[in-house]
CSV table of C-alpha atoms in Angstrom, one decimal:
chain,number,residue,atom,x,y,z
A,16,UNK,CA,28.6,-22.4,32.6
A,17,UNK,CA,31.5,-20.6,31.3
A,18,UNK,CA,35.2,-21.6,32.5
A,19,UNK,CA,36.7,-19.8,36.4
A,20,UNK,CA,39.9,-19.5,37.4
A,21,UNK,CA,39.7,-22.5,39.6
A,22,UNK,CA,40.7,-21.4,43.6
A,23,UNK,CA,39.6,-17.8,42.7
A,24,UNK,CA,37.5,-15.8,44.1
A,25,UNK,CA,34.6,-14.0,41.9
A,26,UNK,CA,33.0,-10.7,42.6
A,27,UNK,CA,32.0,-6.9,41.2
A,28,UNK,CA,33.3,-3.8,42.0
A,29,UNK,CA,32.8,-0.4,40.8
A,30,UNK,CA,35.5,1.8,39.5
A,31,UNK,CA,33.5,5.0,38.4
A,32,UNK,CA,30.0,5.8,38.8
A,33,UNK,CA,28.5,4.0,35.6
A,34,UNK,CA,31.3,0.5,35.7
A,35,UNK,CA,31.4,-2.2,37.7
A,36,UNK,CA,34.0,-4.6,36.9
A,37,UNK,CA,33.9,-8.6,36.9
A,38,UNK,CA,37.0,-9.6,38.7
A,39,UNK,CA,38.8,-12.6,39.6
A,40,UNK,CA,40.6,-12.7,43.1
A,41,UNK,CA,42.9,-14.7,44.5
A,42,UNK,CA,46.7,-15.6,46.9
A,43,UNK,CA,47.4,-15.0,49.9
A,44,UNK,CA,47.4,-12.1,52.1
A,45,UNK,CA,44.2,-10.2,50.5
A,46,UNK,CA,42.4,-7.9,52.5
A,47,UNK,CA,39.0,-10.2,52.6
A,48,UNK,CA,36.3,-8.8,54.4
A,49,UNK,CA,32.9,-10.9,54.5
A,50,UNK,CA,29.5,-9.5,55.4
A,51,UNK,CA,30.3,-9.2,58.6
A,52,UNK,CA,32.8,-6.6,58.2
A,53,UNK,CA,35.6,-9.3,59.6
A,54,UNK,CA,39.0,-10.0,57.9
A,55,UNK,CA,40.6,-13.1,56.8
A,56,UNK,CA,43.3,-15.0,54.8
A,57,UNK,CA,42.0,-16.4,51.7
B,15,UNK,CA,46.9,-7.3,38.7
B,16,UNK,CA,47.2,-9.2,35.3
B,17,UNK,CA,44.9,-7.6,32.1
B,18,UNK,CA,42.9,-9.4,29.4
B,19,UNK,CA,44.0,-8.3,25.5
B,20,UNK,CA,41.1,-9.1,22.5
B,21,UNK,CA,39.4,-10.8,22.2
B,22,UNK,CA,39.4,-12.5,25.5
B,23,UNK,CA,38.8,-12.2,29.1
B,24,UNK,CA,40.4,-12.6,32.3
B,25,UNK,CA,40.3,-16.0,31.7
B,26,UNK,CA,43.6,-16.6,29.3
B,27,UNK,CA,45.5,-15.9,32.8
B,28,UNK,CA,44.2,-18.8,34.2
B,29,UNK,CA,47.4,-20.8,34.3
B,30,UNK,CA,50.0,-17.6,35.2
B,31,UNK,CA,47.1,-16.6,37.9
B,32,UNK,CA,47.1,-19.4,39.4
B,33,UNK,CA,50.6,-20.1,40.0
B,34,UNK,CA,51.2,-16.8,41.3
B,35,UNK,CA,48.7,-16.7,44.0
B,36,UNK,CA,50.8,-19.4,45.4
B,37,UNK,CA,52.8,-16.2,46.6
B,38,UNK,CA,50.7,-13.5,45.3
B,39,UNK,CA,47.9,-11.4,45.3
B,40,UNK,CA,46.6,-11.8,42.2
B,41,UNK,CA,43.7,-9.9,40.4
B,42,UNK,CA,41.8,-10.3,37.6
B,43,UNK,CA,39.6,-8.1,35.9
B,44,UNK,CA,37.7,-8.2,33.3
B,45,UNK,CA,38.2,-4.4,31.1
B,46,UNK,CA,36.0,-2.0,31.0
B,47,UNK,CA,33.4,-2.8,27.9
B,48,UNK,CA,35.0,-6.9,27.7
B,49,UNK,CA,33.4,-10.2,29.2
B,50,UNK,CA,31.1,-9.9,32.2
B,51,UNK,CA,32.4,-6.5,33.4
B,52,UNK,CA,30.3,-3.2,32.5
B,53,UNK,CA,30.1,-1.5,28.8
B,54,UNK,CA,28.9,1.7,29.1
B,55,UNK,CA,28.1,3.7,26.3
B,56,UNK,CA,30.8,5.5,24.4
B,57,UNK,CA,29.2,8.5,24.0
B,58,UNK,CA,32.5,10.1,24.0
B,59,UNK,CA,36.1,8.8,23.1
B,60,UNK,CA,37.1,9.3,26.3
B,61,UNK,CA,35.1,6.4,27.4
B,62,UNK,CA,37.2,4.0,26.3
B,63,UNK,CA,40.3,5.6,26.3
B,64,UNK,CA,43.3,3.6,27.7
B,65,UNK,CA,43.3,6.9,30.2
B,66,UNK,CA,40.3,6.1,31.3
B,67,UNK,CA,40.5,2.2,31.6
B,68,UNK,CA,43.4,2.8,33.2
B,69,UNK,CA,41.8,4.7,36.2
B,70,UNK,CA,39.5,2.0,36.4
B,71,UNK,CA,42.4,-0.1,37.0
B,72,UNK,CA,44.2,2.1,39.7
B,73,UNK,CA,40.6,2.3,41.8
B,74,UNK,CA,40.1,-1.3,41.5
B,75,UNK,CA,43.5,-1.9,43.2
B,76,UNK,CA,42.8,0.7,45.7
B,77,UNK,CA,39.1,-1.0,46.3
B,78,UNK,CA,40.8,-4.5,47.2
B,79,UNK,CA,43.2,-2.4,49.4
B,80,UNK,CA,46.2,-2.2,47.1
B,81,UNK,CA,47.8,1.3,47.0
B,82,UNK,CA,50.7,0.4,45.0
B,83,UNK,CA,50.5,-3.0,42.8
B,84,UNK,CA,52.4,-4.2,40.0
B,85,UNK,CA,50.7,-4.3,37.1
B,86,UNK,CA,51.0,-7.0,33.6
B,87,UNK,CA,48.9,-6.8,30.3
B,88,UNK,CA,48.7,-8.4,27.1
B,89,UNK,CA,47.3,-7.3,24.2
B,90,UNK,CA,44.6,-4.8,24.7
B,91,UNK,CA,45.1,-4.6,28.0
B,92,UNK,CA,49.0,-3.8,27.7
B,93,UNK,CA,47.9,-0.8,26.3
B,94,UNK,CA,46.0,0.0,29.9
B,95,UNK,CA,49.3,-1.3,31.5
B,96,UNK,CA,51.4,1.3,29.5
B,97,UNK,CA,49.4,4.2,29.9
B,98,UNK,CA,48.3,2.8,33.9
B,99,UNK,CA,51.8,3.2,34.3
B,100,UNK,CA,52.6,6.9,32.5
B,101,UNK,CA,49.4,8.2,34.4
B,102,UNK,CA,50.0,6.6,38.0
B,103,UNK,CA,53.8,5.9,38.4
B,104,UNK,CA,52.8,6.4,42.2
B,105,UNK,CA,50.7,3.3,41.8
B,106,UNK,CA,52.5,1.2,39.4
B,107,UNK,CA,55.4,-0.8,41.3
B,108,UNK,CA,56.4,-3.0,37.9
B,109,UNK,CA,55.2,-3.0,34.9
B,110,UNK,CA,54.9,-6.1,32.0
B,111,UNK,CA,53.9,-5.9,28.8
B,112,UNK,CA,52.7,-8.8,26.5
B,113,UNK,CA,53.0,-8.5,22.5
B,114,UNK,CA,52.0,-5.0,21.8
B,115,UNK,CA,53.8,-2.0,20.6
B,116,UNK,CA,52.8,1.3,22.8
B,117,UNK,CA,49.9,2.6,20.0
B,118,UNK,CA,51.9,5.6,18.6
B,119,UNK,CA,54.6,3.2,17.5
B,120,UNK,CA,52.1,0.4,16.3
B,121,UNK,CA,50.7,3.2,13.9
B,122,UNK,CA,54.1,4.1,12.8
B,123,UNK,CA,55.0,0.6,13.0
B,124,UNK,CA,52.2,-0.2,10.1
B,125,UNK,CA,51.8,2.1,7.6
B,126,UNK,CA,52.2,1.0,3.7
B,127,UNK,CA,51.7,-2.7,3.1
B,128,UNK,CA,52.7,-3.2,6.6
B,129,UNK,CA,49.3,-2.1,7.6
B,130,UNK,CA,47.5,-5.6,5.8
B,131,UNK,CA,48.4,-7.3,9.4
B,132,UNK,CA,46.4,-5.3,11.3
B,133,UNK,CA,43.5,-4.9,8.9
B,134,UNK,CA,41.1,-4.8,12.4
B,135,UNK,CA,42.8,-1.9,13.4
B,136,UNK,CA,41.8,0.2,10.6
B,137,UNK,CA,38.1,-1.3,10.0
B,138,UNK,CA,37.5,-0.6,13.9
B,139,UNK,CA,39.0,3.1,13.9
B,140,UNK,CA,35.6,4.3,11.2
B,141,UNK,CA,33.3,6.0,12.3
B,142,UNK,CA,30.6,4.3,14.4
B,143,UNK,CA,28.3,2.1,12.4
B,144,UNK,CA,30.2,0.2,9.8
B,145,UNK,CA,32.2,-1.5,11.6
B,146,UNK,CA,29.7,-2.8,14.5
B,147,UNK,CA,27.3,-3.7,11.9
B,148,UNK,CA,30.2,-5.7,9.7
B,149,UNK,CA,31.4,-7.2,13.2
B,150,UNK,CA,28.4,-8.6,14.7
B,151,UNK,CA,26.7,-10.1,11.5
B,152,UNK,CA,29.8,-12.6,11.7
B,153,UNK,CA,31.2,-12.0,14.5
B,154,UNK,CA,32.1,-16.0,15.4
B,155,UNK,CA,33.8,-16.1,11.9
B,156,UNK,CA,35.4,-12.6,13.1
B,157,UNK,CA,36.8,-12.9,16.9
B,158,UNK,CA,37.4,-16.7,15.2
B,159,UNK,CA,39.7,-15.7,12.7
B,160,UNK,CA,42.0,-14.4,15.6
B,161,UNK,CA,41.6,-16.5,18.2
B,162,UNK,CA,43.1,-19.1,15.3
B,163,UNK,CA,45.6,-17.7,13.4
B,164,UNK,CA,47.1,-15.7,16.0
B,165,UNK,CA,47.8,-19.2,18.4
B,166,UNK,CA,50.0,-19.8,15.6
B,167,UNK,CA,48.9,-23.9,16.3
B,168,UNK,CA,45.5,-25.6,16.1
B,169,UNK,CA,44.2,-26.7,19.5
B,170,UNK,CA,46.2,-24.0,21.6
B,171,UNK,CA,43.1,-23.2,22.9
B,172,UNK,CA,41.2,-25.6,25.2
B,173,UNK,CA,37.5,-25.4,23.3
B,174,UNK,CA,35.6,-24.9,26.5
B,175,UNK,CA,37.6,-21.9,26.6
B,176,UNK,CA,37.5,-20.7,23.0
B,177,UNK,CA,34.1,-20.8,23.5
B,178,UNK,CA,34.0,-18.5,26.5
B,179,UNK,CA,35.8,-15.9,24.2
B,180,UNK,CA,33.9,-16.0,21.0
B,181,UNK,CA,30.3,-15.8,23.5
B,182,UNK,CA,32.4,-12.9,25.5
B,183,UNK,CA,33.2,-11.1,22.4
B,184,UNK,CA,30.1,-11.5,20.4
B,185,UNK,CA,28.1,-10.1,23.0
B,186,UNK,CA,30.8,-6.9,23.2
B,187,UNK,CA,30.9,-5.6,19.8
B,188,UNK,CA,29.8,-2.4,20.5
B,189,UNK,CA,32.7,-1.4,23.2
B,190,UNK,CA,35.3,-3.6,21.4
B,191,UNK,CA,35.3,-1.0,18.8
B,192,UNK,CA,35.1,1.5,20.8
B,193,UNK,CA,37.9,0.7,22.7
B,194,UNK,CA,40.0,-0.1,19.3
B,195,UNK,CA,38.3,3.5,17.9
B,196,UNK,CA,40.0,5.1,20.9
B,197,UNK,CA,43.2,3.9,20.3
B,198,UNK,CA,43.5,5.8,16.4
B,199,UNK,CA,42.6,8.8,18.0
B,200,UNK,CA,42.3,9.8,22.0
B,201,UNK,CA,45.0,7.5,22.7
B,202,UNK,CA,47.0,8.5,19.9
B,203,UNK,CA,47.2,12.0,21.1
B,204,UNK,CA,47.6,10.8,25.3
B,205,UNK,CA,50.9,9.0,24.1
B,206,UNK,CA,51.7,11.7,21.6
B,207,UNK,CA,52.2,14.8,24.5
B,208,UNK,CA,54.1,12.1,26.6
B,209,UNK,CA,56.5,11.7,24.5
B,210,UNK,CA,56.8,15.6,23.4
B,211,UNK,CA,56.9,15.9,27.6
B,212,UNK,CA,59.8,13.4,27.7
B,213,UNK,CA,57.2,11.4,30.1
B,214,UNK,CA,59.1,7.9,30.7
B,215,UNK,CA,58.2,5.0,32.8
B,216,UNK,CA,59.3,5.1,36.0
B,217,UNK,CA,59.2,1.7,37.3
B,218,UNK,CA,61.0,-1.9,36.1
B,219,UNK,CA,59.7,-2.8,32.6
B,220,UNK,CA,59.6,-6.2,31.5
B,221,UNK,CA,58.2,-6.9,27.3
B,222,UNK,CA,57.6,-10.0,25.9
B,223,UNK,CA,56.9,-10.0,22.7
B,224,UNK,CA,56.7,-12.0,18.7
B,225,UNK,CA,59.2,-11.5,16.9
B,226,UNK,CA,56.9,-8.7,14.5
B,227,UNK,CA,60.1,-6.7,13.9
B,228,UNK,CA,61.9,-8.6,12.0
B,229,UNK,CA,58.8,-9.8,10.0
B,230,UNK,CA,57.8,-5.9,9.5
B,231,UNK,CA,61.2,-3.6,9.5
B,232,UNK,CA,61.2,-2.3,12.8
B,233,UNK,CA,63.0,-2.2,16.5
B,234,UNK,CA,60.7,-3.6,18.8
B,235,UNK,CA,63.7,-2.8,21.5
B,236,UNK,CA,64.0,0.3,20.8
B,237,UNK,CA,61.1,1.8,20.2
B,238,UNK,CA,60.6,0.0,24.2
B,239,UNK,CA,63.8,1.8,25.2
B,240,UNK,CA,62.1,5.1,24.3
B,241,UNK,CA,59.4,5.0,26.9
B,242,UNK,CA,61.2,2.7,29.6
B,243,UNK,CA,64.7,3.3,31.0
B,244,UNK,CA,64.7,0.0,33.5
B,245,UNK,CA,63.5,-2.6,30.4
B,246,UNK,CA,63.7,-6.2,30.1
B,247,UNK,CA,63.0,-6.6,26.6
B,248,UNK,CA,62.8,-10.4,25.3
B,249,UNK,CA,61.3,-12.0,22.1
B,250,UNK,CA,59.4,-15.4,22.6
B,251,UNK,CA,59.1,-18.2,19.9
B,252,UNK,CA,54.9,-18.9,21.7
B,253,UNK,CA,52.0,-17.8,20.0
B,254,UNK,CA,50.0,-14.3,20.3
B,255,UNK,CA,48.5,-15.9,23.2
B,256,UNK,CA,51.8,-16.7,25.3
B,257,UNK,CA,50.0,-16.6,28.5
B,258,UNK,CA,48.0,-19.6,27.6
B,259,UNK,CA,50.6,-21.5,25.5
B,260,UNK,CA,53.6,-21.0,27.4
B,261,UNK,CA,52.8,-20.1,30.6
B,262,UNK,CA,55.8,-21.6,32.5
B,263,UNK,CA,58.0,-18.9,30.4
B,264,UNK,CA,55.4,-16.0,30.7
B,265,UNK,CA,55.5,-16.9,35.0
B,266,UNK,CA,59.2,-17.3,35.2
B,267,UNK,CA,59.9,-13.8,33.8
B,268,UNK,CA,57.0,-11.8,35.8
B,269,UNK,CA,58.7,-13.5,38.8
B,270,UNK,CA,61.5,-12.2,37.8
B,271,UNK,CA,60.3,-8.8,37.1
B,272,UNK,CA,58.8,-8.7,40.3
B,273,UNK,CA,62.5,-9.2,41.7
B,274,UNK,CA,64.1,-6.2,40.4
């Protein structure tokens, strides 16, 4: 399994209609919405 | 929003990442044709253009919810910094670059012998073909050789992590190139018709950089002071890969940026 930022947050999202990026999130005070369309701190 | 240079991934900022989300918002992509993000086809040079990675950068910010976002790169992806921040200065709040030239003075910066050091540059602006078929029948010996001598020590990379780069890399030979091809060409010409425009950047610079000017007969600091009024421009004694071997230094001056 290849090496995280450890305490970040992984996920894809798509910049133009053929690119989805791999990105690394994380700190305080990100708009965070879950599947439930809800907010939190992360 | 901190950006990956070659050949790695957003992985080398794992230590500045981390200590600025104690206060930050921090974001991390992978580029455009790099590590586990996308690689399209570049059916056109545009594709991989820094122009073009650049936008991906802006509409990521604006995805997570950031408007306006300051923005560091190293390598590779201080190129998409640079022109992120000649394209959006709306966007771009502060800007740091890590160890690159902007790519009209790197060309100008390497011609003659100069041009030995950055052999890869040349063998990745041929045409398509050659150089993907060169690169991917060694590319461990290849993406290797830099990951090594550019650390400037042995062991500067943890080997878990090494490994993540060289397996990365390897398996992105195709829009590597591409994204090196760009730069001898499309990008050549975006930075080219800034500077003939007198297009600046806008927003606090900070550049960190190796000390290649002396080594190679040029101005690092000035050719910076052409395309940034508000620059911070500082040479560092830490490897290529100054994010991951000094990382205290590389945090205590985007902090600092990120105060003016």
């Amino acid at each position: 399994m290849a090496p995280v930022i450890e305490g970040f947050e992984y996920e894809r999202v798509r910049v133009a209609p053929e690119v989805s990026l791999h990105v690394a999130v994380g700190g305080r005070g990100r708009p965070w919405c879950c599947s439930t369309g809800s907010r939190r701190p992360t | 929003m901190l950006l990956h240079g070659f050949p790695q991934t957003h992985l080398m900022w794992r230590h500045v990442a981390a200590d600025l989300a104690a206060d930050h918002t921090v974001i991390c992509p992978d580029l455009r044709g790099y590590g586990d993000s996308d690689k399209p086809l570049a059916t056109g040079p545009e594709v991989y253009s820094k122009r073009t990675m650049g936008a991906d950068v802006v509409e990521l910010a604006r995805a997570l919810g950031h408007e306006r976002f300051a923005l560091a790169g190293h390598d590779r992806g201080a190129l998409v910094a640079v022109r992120t921040g000649l394209d959006h200065p709306g966007a771009v709040t502060h800007l740091a670059s890590l160890d690159v030239l902007p790519t009209l003075d790197m060309w100008e910066a390497l011609h003659g012998v100069r041009g030995a050091v950055g052999f890869h540059l040349y063998l990745m602006a041929q045409p398509p073909g050659l150089p993907e078929r060169m690169i991917s029948a060694s590319a461990e010996e290849f993406f290797g050789y830099f990951l090594d001598a550019w650390a400037t020590e042995p062991g500067a990379l943890p080997e878990e992590v090494r490994r993540a780069y060289l397996d990365a890399s390897a398996g992105a030979v195709d829009s590597i190139v591409a994204d090196y091809r760009a730069s001898a060409g499309i990008d050549v010409e975006h930075d080219e018709a800034d500077r003939a425009a007198g297009r600046r950047l806008e927003m606090p610079v900070t550049v960190l950089q190796q000390d290649w000017g002396a080594a190679l007969g040029y101005d690092a600091a000035a050719l910076w002071g052409a395309w940034a009024d508000d620059l911070r421009h500082a040479t560092v004694d830490s490897g290529h890969f100054m994010a991951e071997q000094d990382p205290a230094g590389v945090v205590a001056e985007l902090r600092s940026l990120l105060g003016r």
